Coordinates of C-alpha atoms and ligand atoms in Angstrom, one line a residue:
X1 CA -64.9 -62.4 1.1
X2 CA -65.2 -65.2 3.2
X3 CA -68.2 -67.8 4.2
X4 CA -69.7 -66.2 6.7
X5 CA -69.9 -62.4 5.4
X6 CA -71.6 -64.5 2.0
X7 CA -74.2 -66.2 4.7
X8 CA -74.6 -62.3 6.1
X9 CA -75.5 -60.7 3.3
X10 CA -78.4 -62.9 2.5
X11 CA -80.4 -62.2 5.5
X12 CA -79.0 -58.0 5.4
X13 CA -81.8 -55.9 4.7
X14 CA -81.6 -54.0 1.2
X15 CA -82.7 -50.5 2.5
X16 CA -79.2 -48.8 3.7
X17 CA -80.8 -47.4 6.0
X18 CA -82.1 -50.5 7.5
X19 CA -78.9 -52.2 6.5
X20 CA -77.0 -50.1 9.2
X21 CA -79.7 -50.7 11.7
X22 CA -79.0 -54.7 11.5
X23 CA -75.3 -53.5 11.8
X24 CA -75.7 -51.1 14.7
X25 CA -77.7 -54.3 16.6
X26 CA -74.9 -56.6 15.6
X27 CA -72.4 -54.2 16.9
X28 CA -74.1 -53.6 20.2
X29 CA -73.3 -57.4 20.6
X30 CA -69.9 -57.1 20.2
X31 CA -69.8 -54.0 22.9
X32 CA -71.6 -55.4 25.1
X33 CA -69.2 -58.5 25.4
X34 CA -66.0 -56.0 25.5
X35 CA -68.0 -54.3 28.4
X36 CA -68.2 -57.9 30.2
X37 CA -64.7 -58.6 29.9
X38 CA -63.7 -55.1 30.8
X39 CA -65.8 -55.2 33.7
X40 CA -67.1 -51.8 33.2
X41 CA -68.8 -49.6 29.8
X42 CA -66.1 -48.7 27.1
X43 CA -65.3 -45.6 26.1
X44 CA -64.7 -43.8 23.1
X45 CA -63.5 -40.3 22.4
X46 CA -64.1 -38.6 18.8
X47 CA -62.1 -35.7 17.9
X48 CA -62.7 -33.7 15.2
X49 CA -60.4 -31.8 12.9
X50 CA -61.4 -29.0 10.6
X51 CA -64.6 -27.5 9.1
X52 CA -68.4 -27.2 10.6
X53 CA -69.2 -30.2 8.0
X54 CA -66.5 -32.6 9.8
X55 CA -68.2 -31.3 13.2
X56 CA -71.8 -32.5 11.7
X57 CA -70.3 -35.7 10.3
X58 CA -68.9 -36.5 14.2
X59 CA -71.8 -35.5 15.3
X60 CA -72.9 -38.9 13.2
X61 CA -70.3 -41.1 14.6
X62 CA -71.5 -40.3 18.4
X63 CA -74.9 -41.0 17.5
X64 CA -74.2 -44.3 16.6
X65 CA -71.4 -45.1 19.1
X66 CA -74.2 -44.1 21.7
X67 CA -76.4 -46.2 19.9
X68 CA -74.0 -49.3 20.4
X69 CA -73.2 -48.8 23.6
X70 CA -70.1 -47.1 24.2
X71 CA -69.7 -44.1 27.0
X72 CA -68.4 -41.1 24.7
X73 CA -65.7 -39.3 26.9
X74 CA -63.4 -36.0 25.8
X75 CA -60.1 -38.2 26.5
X76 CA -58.2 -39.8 23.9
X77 CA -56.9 -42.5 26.7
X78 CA -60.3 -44.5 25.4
X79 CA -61.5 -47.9 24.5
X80 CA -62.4 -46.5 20.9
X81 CA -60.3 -43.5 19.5
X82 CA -61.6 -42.2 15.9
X83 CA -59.8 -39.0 14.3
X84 CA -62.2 -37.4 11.7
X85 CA -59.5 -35.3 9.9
X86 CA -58.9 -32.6 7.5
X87 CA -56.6 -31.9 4.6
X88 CA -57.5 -28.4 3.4
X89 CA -53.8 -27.5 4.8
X90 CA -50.6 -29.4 5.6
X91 CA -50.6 -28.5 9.0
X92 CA -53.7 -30.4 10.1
X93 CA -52.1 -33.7 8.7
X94 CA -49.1 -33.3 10.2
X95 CA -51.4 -32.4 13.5
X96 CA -53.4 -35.8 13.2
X97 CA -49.9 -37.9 12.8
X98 CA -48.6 -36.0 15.8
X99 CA -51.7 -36.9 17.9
X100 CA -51.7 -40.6 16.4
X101 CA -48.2 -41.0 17.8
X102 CA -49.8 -39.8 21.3
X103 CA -52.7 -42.8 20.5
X104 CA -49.6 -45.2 20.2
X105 CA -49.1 -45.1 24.0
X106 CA -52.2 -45.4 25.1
X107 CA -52.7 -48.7 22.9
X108 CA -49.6 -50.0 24.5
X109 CA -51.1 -50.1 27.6
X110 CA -54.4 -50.7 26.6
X111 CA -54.1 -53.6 24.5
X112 CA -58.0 -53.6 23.6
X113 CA -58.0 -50.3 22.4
X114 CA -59.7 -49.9 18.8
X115 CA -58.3 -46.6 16.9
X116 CA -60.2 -45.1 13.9
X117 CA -59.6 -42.9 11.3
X118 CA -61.9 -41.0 8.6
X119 CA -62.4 -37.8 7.3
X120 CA -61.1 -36.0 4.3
X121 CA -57.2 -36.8 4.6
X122 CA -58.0 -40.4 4.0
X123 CA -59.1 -39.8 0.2
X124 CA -55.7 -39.1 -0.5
X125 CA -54.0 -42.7 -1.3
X126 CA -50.5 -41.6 -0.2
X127 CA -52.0 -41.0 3.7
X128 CA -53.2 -44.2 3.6
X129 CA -49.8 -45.3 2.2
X130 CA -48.2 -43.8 4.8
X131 CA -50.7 -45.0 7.4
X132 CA -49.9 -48.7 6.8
X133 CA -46.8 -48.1 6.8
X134 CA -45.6 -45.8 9.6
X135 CA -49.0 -46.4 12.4
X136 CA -49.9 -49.9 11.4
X137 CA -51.3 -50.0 14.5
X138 CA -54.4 -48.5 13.7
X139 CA -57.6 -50.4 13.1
X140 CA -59.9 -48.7 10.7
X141 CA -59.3 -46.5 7.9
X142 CA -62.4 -45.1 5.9
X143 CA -63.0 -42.0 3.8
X144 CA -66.1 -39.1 3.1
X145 CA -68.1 -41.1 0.8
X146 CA -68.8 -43.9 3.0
X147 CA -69.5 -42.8 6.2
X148 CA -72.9 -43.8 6.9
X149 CA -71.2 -47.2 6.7
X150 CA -69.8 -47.0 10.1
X151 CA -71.7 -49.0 11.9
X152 CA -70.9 -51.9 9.2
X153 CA -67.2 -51.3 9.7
X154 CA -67.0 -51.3 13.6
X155 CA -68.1 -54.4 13.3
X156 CA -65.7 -55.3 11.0
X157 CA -63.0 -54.0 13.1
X158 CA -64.1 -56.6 15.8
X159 CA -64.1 -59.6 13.7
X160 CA -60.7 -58.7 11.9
X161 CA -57.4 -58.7 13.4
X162 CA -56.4 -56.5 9.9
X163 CA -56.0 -53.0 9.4
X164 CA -60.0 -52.3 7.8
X165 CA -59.6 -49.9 5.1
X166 CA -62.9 -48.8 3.4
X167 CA -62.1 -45.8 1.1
X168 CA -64.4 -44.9 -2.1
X169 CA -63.5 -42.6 -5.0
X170 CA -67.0 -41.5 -4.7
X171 CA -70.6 -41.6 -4.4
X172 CA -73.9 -40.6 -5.1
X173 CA -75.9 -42.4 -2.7
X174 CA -77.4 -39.7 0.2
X175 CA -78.3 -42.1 3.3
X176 CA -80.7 -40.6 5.2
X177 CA -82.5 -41.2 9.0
X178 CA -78.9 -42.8 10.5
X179 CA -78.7 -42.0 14.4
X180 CA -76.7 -37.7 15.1
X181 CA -75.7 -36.8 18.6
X182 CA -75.8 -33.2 18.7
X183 CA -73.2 -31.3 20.6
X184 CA -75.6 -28.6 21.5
X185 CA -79.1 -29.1 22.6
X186 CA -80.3 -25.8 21.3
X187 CA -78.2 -25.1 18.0
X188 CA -77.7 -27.9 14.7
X189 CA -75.6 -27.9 11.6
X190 CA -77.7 -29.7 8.4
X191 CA -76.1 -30.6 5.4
X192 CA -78.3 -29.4 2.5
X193 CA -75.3 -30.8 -0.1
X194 CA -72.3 -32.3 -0.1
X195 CA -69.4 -32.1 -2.2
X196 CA -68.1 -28.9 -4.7
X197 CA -67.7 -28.3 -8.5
X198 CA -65.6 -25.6 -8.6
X199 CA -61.8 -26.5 -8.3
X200 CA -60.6 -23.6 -7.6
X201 CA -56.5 -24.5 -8.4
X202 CA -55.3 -24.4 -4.5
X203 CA -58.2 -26.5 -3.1
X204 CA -58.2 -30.0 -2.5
X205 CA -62.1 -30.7 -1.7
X206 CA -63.6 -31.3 -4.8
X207 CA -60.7 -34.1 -4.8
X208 CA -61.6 -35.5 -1.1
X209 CA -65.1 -34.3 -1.3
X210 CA -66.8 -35.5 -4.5
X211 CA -69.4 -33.6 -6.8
X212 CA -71.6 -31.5 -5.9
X213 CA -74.6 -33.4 -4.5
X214 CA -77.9 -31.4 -2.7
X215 CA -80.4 -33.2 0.1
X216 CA -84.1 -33.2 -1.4
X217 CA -85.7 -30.5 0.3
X218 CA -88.6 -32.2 2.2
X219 CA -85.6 -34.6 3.8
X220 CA -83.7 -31.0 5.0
X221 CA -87.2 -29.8 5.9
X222 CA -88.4 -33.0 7.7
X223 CA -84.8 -33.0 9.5
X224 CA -85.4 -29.4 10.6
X225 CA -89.0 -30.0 11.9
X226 CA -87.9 -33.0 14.0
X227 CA -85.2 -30.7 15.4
X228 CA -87.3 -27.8 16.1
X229 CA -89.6 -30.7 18.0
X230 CA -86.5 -31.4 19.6
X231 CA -85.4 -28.1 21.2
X232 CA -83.4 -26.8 18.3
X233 CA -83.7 -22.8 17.7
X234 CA -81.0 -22.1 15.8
X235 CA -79.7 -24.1 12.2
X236 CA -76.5 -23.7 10.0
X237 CA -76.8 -25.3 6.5
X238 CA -73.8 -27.0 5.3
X239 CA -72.2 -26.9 2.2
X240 CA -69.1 -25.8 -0.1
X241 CA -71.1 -23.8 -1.8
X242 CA -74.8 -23.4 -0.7
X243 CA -75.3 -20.9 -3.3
X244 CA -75.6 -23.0 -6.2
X245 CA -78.2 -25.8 -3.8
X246 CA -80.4 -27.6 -6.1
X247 CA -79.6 -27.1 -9.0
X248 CA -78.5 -30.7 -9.8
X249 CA -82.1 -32.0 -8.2
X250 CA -85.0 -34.0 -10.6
X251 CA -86.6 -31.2 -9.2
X252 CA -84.8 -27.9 -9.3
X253 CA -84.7 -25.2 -6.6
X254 CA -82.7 -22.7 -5.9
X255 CA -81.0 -21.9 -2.7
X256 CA -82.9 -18.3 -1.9
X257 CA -86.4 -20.9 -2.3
X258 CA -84.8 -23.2 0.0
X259 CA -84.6 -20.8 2.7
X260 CA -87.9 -19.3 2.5
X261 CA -90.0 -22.9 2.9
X262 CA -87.2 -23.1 6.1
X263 CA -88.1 -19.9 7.0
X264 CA -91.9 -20.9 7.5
X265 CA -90.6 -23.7 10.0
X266 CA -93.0 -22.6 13.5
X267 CA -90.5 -22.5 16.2
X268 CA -87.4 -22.2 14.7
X269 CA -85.4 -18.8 15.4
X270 CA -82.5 -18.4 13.6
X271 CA -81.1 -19.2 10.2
X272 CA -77.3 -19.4 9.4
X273 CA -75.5 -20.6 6.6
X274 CA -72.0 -21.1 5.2
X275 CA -70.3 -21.1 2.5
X276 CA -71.4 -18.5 0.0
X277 CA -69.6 -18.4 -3.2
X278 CA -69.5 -14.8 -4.1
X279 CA -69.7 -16.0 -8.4
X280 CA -73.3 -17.5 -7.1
X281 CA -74.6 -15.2 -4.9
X282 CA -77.9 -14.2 -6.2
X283 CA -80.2 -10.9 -6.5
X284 CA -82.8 -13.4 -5.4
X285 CA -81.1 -14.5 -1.8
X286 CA -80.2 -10.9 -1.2
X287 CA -83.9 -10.1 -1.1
X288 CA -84.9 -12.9 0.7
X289 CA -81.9 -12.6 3.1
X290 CA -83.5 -8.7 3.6
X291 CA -87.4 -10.0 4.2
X292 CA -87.0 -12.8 6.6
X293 CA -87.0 -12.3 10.4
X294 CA -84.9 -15.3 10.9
X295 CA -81.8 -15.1 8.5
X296 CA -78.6 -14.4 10.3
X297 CA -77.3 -10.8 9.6
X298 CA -73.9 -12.6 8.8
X299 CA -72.9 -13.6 5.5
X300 CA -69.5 -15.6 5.1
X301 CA -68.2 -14.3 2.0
X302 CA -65.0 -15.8 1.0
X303 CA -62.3 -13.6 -1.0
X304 CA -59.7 -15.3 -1.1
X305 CA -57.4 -12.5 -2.9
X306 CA -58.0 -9.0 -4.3
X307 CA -56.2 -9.0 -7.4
X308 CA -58.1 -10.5 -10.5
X309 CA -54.9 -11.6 -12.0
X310 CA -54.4 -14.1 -9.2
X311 CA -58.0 -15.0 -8.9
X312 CA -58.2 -15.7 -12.4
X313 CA -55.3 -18.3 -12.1
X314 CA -57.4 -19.5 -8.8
X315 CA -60.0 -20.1 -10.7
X316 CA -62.5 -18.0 -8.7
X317 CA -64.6 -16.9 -11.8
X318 CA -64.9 -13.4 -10.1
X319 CA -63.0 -10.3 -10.5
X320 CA -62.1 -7.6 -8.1
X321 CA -64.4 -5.5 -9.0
X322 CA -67.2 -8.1 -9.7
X323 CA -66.4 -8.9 -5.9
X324 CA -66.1 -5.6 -4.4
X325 CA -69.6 -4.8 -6.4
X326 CA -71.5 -7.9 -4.7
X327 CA -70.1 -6.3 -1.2
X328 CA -71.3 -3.0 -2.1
X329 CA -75.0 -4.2 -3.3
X330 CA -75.4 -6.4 0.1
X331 CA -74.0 -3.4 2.0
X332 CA -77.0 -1.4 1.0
X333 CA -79.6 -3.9 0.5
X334 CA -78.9 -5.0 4.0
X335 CA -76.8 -2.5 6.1
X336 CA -77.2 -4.5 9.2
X337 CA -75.3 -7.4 7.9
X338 CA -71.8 -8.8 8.7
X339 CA -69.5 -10.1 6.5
X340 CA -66.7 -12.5 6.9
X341 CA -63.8 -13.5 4.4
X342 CA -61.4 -16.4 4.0
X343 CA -58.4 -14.5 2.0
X344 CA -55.2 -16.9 1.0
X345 CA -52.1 -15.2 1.0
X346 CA -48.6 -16.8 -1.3
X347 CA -51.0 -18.3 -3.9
X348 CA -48.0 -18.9 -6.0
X349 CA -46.9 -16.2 -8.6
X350 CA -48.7 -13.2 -5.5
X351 CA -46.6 -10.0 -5.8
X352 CA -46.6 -7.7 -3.0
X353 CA -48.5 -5.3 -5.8
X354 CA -51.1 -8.3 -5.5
X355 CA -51.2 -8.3 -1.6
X356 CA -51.6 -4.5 -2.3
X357 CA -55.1 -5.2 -3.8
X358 CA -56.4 -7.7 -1.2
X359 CA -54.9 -5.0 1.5
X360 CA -57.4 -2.7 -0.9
X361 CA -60.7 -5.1 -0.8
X362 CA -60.2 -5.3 2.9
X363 CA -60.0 -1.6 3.8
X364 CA -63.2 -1.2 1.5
X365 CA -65.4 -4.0 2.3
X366 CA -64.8 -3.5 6.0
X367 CA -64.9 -7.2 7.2
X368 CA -65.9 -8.0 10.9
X369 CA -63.8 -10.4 10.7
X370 CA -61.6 -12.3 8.2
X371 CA -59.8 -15.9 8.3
X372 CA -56.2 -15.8 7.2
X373 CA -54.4 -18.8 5.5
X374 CA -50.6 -19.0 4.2
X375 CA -51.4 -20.6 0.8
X376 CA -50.6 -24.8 1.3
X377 CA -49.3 -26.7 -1.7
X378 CA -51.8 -29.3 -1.7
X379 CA -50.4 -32.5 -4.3
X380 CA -52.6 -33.1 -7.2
X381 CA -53.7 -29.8 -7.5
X382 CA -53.5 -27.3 -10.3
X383 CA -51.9 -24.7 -7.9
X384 CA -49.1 -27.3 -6.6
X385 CA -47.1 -27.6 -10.1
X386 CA -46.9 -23.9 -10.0
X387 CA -43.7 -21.9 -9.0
X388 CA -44.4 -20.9 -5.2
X389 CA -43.6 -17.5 -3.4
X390 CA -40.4 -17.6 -1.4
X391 CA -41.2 -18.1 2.2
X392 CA -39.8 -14.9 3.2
X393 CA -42.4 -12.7 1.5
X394 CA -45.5 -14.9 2.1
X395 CA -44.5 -14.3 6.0
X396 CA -44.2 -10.2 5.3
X397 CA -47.4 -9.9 2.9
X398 CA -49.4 -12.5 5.7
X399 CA -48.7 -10.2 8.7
X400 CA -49.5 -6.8 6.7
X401 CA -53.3 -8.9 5.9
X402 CA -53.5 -10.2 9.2
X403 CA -52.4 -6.0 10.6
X404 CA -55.1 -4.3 8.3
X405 CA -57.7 -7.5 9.1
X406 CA -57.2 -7.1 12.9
X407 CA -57.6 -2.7 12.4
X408 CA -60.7 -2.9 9.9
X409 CA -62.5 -5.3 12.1
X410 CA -62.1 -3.9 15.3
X411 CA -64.1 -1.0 14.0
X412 CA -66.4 -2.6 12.7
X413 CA -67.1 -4.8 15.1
X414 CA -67.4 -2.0 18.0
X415 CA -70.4 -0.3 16.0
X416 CA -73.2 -1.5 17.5
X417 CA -71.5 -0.2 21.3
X418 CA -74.2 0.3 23.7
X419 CA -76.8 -0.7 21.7
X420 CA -79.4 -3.7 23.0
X421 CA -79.1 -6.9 20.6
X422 CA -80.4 -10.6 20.6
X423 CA -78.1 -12.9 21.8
X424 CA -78.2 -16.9 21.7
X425 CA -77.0 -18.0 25.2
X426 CA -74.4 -20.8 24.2
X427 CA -72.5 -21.6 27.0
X428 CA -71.1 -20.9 30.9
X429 CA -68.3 -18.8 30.3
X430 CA -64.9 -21.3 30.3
X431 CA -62.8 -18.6 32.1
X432 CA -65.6 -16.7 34.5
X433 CA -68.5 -19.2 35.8
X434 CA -70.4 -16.2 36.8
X435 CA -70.7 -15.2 32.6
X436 CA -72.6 -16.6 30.1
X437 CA -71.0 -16.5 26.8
X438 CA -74.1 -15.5 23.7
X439 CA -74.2 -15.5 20.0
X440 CA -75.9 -12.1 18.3
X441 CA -77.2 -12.6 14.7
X442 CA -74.0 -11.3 12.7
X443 CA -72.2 -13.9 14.8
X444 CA -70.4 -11.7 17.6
X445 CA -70.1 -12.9 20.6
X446 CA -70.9 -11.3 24.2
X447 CA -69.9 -12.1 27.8
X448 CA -72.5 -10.5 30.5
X449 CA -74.0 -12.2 34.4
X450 CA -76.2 -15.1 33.9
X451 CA -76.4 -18.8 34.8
X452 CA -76.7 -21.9 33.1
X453 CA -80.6 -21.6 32.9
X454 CA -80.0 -19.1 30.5
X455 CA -78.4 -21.9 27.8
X456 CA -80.2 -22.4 24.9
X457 CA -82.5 -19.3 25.2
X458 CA -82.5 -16.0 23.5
X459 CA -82.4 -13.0 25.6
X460 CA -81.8 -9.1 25.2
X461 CA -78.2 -8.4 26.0
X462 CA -77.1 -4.4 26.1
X463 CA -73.4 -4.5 24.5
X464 CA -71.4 -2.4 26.9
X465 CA -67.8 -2.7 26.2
X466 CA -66.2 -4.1 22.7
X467 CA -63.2 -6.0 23.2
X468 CA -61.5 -6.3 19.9
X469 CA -63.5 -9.0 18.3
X470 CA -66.5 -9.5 21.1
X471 CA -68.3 -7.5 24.1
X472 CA -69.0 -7.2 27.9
X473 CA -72.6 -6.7 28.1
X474 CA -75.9 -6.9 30.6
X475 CA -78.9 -8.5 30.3
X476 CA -81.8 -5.8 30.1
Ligands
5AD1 N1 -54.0 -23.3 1.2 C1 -54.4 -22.4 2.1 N2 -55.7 -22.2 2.4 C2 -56.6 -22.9 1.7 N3 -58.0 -22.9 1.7 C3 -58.4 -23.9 0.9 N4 -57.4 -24.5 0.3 C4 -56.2 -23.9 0.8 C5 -54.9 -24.1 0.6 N5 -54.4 -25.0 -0.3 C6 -58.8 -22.0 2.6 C7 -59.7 -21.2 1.7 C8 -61.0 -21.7 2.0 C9 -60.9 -22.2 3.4 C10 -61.9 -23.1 4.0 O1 -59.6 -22.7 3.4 O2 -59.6 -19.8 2.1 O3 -62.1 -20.8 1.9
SF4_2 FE1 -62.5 -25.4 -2.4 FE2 -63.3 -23.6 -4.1 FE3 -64.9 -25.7 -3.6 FE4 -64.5 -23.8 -1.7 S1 -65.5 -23.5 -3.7 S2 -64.4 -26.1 -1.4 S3 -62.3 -23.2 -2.0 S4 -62.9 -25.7 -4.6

């Protein structure tokens, strides 16, 4: 540490919250004089890889880039470039150091050009290994724990010509009442926890992520009021594992509690949540899932596989027919309500006699729709000492899931044909300009004539014509 970050710290506030206020005024400073010498406002781009948690947590770094000044643009050709990344497969590293070697060219030529990365991929010490070595021309490196820091870092970044690195194992410090810049006016993702407990054997989050940690519910509620204030109709609570919310509180409460004080939020439309684990779903939600006018009738469910014997060695804590059994209740509790899956397929030691089974939960729990992964060894985890499935059957048992996925669904989806349904008006149709593009409660999606007025309300939508996994509708 030298002198002047000693002289710094006496005067820093002791509230974090505070703390990164003085840090976001600092930093303005430091934008402010890049803007002079650039003779115009700097930009910055964010992108985001991964989950609806990384989307919230970028939705964090824009409020306080705003905040200090910089012009947030879609293009990576920017004056500040930060990758919040994922690790939950191979494939999106080796994505982020395929776009990083894109970033390298733009630096070339834009010497001033800050480049950042955070995000789940940089709790594992051999990235940031790698990063040093291979792309030591980015400038900051930090990690999930410590990412209401940010403001403190970017200024770091300009008064070090280092690489910053800033990664913690872990934490149990919530920060709350930092600047968000929501992506959509009308919809918002909360985090009511952070962090999982479960390890199951194939999953690096409880690594990257940390313990399980839940919000105090009068911060979620306060956040949720101040959004309703702000235009927001529709919320998605965030966490690995929403089921078991609040349990690790002074003050215990459970999840299905949680959602009835949100429900008595005046103003707010729609409720949506993600992720349920099935070994946590309780009676208790069901009913009030059932009750309330505002739940989503869409409940993400994940499966992972079908046959106990591999979700045993997963470490699911469920069995086939404990899962098929929680499908079954919700189906007749709530007969309105979608479900979706994540299923895995090559979890090592899967038989084609196992794929048999998921193939089984899938033709019986009739999914709308259902998110497909090849199983990725992921280093350090129980799952990656274990003998894998040769490539050439993981590739035959993945597109007989995907075949009976894509069949199921489509039947399910087209149930509710020419009936009249809610629909949250999202966006301007990307293809058609003369479509709106609307969300209905169990999460399907319909196209139908409208304008950009029409964004951010709720309006009746008559679903015409189902299309695989959406619909062509009308407003009535
Ligand atoms: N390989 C493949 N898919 C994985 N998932 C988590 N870890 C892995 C892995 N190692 C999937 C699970 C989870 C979803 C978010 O990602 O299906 O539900
Ligand atoms: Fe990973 Fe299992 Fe936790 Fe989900 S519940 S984040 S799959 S360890």
């Amino acid at each position: 540490m030298n002198d002047r970050s000693v002289l710094n710290i006496q005067t820093l506030p002791e509230n974090e919250t505070e703390r990164q206020f003085y840090f976001m005024d600092k930093a303005a400073g430091y934008v402010e004089t890049l803007a002079q010498e650039l003779g115009r406002k700097p930009t910055c781009c964010v992108t985001t890889f991964g989950c609806q948690m990384n989307a919230r947590d970028s939705e964090k770094l824009v409020g306080i880039l705003r905040k200090v000044g910089y012009e947030i643009i879609e293009n990576e050709n920017a004056d500040f470039v930060i990758f919040n990344t994922c690790t939950v497969r191979d494939n999106a590293n080796q994505r982020v150091y395929g776009r990083l070697g894109e970033l390298k060219g733009f630096k070339r030529r834009n010497p001033k050009m800050k480049i950042a990365l955070c995000g789940c991929m940089m709790q594992e010490p051999s990235v940031i290994e790698k990063i040093k070595k291979s792309y030591n021309f980015v400038d900051l490196l930090f990690g999930t724990h410590n990412i209401f820091r940010f403001a403190e870092l970017l200024c770091s970044v300009f008064e070090q010509e280092d690489m910053v690195i800033d990664i913690w194992e872990g934490t149990d410090s919530i920060v709350e009442d930092l600047p968000v810049e929501r992506k959509y006016p009308f919809k918002s993702g909360i985090n009511i926890m952070f962090g999982c407990n479960n390890f199951c054997s194939y999953c690096i989050v409880p690594y990257v992520r940390g313990r399980e940690r839940s919000r105090e519910p009068k911060d979620i509620i306060r956040e949720i009021e101040n959004l309703v204030a702000d235009g927001v109709v529709e919320i998605m609570l965030l966490g690995q594992n929403v089921n078991s919310y609040g349990k690790n509180l002074d003050n215990p409460i459970s999840f299905a509690q949680l959602l009835q004080e949100i429900e008595k939020i005046e103003g707010l439309e729609r409720i949506r949540f993600m992720t349920s684990h099935p070994k946590d779903l309780s009676d208790e939600l069901i009913q009030v899932m059932k009750e309330s006018k505002k739940i989503c009738r869409h409940l993400h469910l994940p499966l992972q596989a079908g046959s106990t014997e591999i979700l045993k060695v997963m470490n699911r804590r469920y069995t086939k027919e404990q899962y098929l059994a929680l499908a079954e209740k919700i189906r007749r509790e709530i007969p309105d309500m979608a479900i979706t899956t994540d299923i895995i397929v090559g979890f090592p030691g899967e038989t084609k006699e196992d794929v048999d089974e998921t193939i089984d939960v899938i033709k019986k729990v009739q999914y709308d729709n259902a998110f497909t992964f090849i199983y990725s060894k992921r280093t350090g985890t129980p799952a990656a000492a274990m003998e894998q499935v040769p490539e050439a059957l993981v590739k035959e048992n993945f597109d007989r899931v995907l075949k009976t996925v894509q069949e199921t669904a489509r039947e399910r989806v087209a149930r509710y044909e020419g009936q009249v349904c809610d629909a949250l008006v999202e966006e301007v149709n990307e293809n058609d300009a003369s479509l709106v593009t609307g969300r209905l409660s169990n999460n399907t999606l319909v196209h139908f004539p409208g304008d950009a007025s029409l964004i951010g309300k709720i309006v009746n939508v008559s679903l015409d014509e189902c299309h695989g996994f959406y619909y062509m509708g009308h407003m009535v």
